[in-house]
Structure formats: C-alpha cells, structure tokens
CSV table of C-alpha atoms in Angstrom, one decimal:
chain,number,residue,atom,x,y,z
A,27,MET,CA,-2.2,14.7,6.4
A,28,LEU,CA,1.1,13.7,4.9
A,29,SER,CA,3.0,16.0,2.6
A,30,LYS,CA,2.6,15.4,-1.1
A,31,LEU,CA,6.2,14.0,-1.3
A,32,ILE,CA,5.6,11.6,1.5
A,33,GLN,CA,2.3,10.5,0.0
A,34,LEU,CA,4.0,9.8,-3.3
A,35,LEU,CA,6.8,7.9,-1.5
A,36,LEU,CA,4.2,5.9,0.4
A,37,ALA,CA,2.3,5.1,-2.8
A,38,SER,CA,5.6,4.1,-4.5
A,39,THR,CA,6.2,1.4,-1.9
A,40,SER,CA,3.3,-0.5,-3.3
A,41,ILE,CA,5.5,-1.4,-6.3
A,42,PHE,CA,7.4,-3.9,-4.1
A,43,PRO,CA,5.7,-7.0,-5.6
A,44,VAL,CA,7.3,-6.1,-9.0
A,45,PHE,CA,10.8,-6.3,-7.5
A,46,LEU,CA,9.9,-9.4,-5.6
A,47,ILE,CA,8.7,-11.1,-8.8
A,48,LEU,CA,11.8,-9.9,-10.7
A,49,TRP,CA,14.0,-11.3,-7.9
A,50,PHE,CA,12.2,-14.6,-8.0
A,51,LYS,CA,12.5,-14.8,-11.8
A,52,SER,CA,16.3,-14.2,-11.6
A,53,PHE,CA,16.7,-16.5,-8.6
A,54,SER,CA,14.7,-19.4,-10.1
A,55,LYS,CA,16.8,-19.6,-13.3
A,56,GLN,CA,19.8,-21.1,-11.4
A,57,TRP,CA,18.3,-21.4,-7.9
A,58,ASN,CA,21.2,-19.2,-6.8
A,59,ILE,CA,20.3,-16.7,-4.0
A,60,LYS,CA,22.7,-14.1,-5.4
A,61,GLU,CA,20.9,-13.9,-8.7
A,62,GLY,CA,18.8,-10.7,-8.7
A,63,ILE,CA,19.7,-9.9,-5.1
A,64,LEU,CA,19.4,-6.2,-5.9
A,65,TYR,CA,15.6,-6.7,-6.4
A,66,LEU,CA,15.3,-8.4,-3.1
A,67,ILE,CA,17.3,-5.6,-1.4
A,68,ILE,CA,15.0,-3.0,-3.0
A,69,THR,CA,11.9,-4.9,-1.7
A,70,ILE,CA,13.3,-4.8,1.8
A,71,ILE,CA,14.2,-1.1,1.5
A,72,LEU,CA,10.6,-0.4,0.3
A,73,PHE,CA,9.2,-2.2,3.3
A,74,ILE,CA,11.4,-0.2,5.7
A,75,ILE,CA,10.3,3.1,4.1
A,76,PHE,CA,6.6,2.0,4.2
A,77,TYR,CA,6.9,0.9,7.9
A,78,LEU,CA,8.7,4.1,9.0
A,79,ILE,CA,6.1,6.4,7.2
A,80,ILE,CA,3.2,4.6,8.8
A,81,LYS,CA,4.8,4.5,12.3
A,82,LEU,CA,5.7,8.2,12.1
A,83,ALA,CA,2.3,9.1,10.7
A,84,LYS,CA,0.6,7.4,13.6
A,85,THR,CA,2.7,9.4,16.1
A,86,LYS,CA,3.0,12.8,14.4
A,87,LEU,CA,-0.3,13.4,12.5
A,88,GLU,CA,-3.3,15.0,14.1
A,89,LYS,CA,-5.8,12.5,15.5
A,90,LEU,CA,-9.3,13.1,14.1
A,91,PRO,CA,-12.6,12.0,15.5
A,92,LEU,CA,-14.6,9.8,13.2
A,93,LYS,CA,-18.4,9.3,12.8
A,94,ILE,CA,-19.0,6.6,10.2
A,95,THR,CA,-22.5,6.4,8.6
A,96,LYS,CA,-21.9,3.7,6.0
A,97,ILE,CA,-19.3,0.8,5.6
A,98,SER,CA,-18.6,-1.4,2.7
A,99,ASN,CA,-15.7,-3.7,1.7
A,100,ASN,CA,-13.1,-2.2,-0.6
A,101,LYS,CA,-11.5,-4.6,-3.1
A,102,ASN,CA,-9.8,-2.1,-5.5
A,103,ILE,CA,-6.8,-4.4,-6.3
A,104,LEU,CA,-6.8,-4.1,-10.1
A,105,PRO,CA,-3.7,-1.9,-10.2
A,106,PHE,CA,-1.9,-4.3,-8.0
A,107,ILE,CA,-2.8,-7.3,-10.2
A,108,ILE,CA,-1.6,-5.5,-13.3
A,109,MET,CA,1.7,-4.6,-11.6
A,110,CYS,CA,2.3,-8.2,-10.6
A,111,ILE,CA,1.5,-9.7,-14.0
A,112,ILE,CA,3.7,-7.3,-16.0
A,113,PRO,CA,7.1,-8.7,-14.7
A,114,LEU,CA,6.1,-12.2,-15.6
A,115,PHE,CA,6.5,-11.4,-19.3
A,116,ASP,CA,9.8,-10.8,-20.9
A,117,ILE,CA,9.5,-7.0,-21.0
A,118,LYS,CA,12.5,-4.8,-20.3
A,119,ILE,CA,12.8,-3.6,-16.7
A,120,PRO,CA,12.6,0.2,-17.5
A,121,ILE,CA,9.3,-0.4,-19.2
A,122,ILE,CA,8.0,-2.4,-16.2
A,123,LEU,CA,9.0,0.3,-13.8
A,124,PHE,CA,7.5,3.0,-16.0
A,125,VAL,CA,4.2,1.3,-16.2
A,126,SER,CA,4.2,0.5,-12.5
A,127,PHE,CA,5.0,4.1,-11.5
A,128,PHE,CA,2.4,5.3,-14.0
A,129,ILE,CA,-0.2,3.1,-12.2
A,130,ILE,CA,0.9,4.5,-8.8
A,131,ILE,CA,0.9,8.1,-9.8
A,132,THR,CA,-2.5,8.0,-11.6
A,133,ASN,CA,-4.0,6.1,-8.7
A,134,ILE,CA,-2.2,7.5,-5.6
A,135,TYR,CA,-4.7,5.9,-3.3
A,136,CYS,CA,-4.1,2.6,-4.8
A,137,PHE,CA,-4.0,-0.7,-3.0
A,138,ASN,CA,-0.7,-1.3,-1.1
A,139,PRO,CA,0.0,-5.0,-0.3
A,140,PHE,CA,2.2,-4.0,2.6
A,141,PHE,CA,-1.0,-3.1,4.5
A,142,ILE,CA,-2.3,-6.6,3.9
A,143,LEU,CA,1.0,-8.1,5.1
A,144,LEU,CA,0.6,-6.1,8.3
A,145,GLY,CA,-2.9,-7.3,8.9
A,146,TYR,CA,-4.9,-4.2,7.8
A,147,ASN,CA,-8.4,-4.5,6.3
A,148,HIS,CA,-9.7,-2.0,3.7
A,149,TYR,CA,-13.1,-0.5,3.9
A,150,LYS,CA,-14.9,2.2,1.9
A,151,ILE,CA,-16.7,4.4,4.4
A,152,THR,CA,-18.9,7.4,4.3
A,153,ILE,CA,-18.7,9.8,7.2
A,154,LYS,CA,-21.4,12.1,8.7
A,155,ASN,CA,-20.7,15.0,6.3
A,156,GLY,CA,-21.1,12.7,3.2
A,157,ASN,CA,-17.4,12.4,2.3
A,158,SER,CA,-16.1,9.0,1.4
A,159,PHE,CA,-12.7,7.5,2.4
A,160,ILE,CA,-10.8,4.3,2.3
A,161,LEU,CA,-10.4,3.2,6.0
A,162,LEU,CA,-7.5,1.0,6.9
A,163,THR,CA,-7.9,-0.9,10.2
A,164,LYS,CA,-6.8,-4.1,11.8
A,165,LYS,CA,-10.3,-4.6,13.1
A,166,THR,CA,-13.1,-6.4,11.3
A,167,LEU,CA,-15.9,-3.8,11.1
A,168,VAL,CA,-19.4,-4.9,11.7
A,169,ASN,CA,-21.0,-1.6,12.9
A,170,THR,CA,-20.4,2.1,12.4
A,171,ASN,CA,-19.2,3.0,15.9
A,172,GLN,CA,-16.2,0.7,16.2
A,173,ILE,CA,-13.7,3.4,15.1
A,174,LYS,CA,-13.4,6.5,17.2
A,175,GLU,CA,-10.1,8.2,16.0
A,176,VAL,CA,-8.1,8.1,12.8
A,177,ILE,CA,-5.3,9.9,11.1
A,178,GLN,CA,-5.6,11.1,7.5
A,179,LEU,CA,-2.8,9.9,5.2
A,180,ASN,CA,-4.0,11.7,2.0
A,181,ASN,CA,-7.3,12.9,0.5
A,182,TYR,CA,-8.6,9.4,0.2
A,183,ILE,CA,-7.1,7.2,2.9
A,184,ILE,CA,-7.6,7.3,6.7
A,185,ILE,CA,-6.1,4.8,9.1
A,186,ASP,CA,-7.4,3.6,12.4
A,187,ILE,CA,-4.9,4.4,15.2
A,188,GLU,CA,-6.5,2.4,18.0
A,189,LYS,CA,-4.9,-0.9,18.9
C-alpha cells in the first residue's frame, strides 16, 4: 500500500479539472493562450505526478492475489462534479482550492478523472473475506475470475496490474 503522504498526493491530483476550467475561463476571455497559462502548467504537472505514482506503484508495490465474489459498477462521481462546477462561478480562487482540497481530504478514495483518461473502469467489488474495494482495471468485467493479481493503493482502492 502507498504511504499516507503518497495517497494524499495521488488524491490531490484529482483536482486537475479545477485548474483546467480556470485556465479555460482565463483563456476564453481574450482567446489568448498566455492567459491563465499557470493553470494549464499546474494541470500538466498534476498529470505527471499522477502518472509517476501509478507507474511506480505497479512496479514497487506487492502483488496480491484476488478472489472476487461480487462485482458492481461504481459511479461515485459527485465530488468530481462539485469540483468542476465551483470554478464556473465567480468565486475567489483560494476558496475554490479550499473547497476542492476539503472534498479530496474527506473523500480520499474519491473519483480521479485521470484514471478515466487512461482508460480505467471503476468497479465496486467484494472479495472472498467479505471486504469491499474499488477496483480499477482497463478490462470490462463480466465475471468474477477475470482479475488474478492486484496492488493495493490505499484502504479502498486496488488496481489491476495485468495488461
């Protein structure tokens, strides 16, 4: 499992849509690419951090066997929707960031759109011992024996490491 600091850093990368929307709001006022460029740079940096954490996790974390007993789709995107709507209003940026980080910290296993951009599907699964997790995989799951090995990112999220 990732350290608490890395888990928080990974969860914090899910705030990227806020910066992307702030960049677009600045850019679209004059249609000048330089307007709000800092927001775009922050978005790119967040993606790089996200990508490096996932890549290192897949190579460094212990591979765990997995026996799924129940699968269901997971559509917990409410925190993401709230974070995307807030910047559309004329609210001061520190308030936007505070609210966004509050959503992340209180919901550390929250939806991260970077996973969607990289082609991951989200499933809520139950394993043999009765524990539940969010499983991230690039596969479309139709039965419980499709995933054999995973890594655990935090207490709630496991990720398929098979290609």
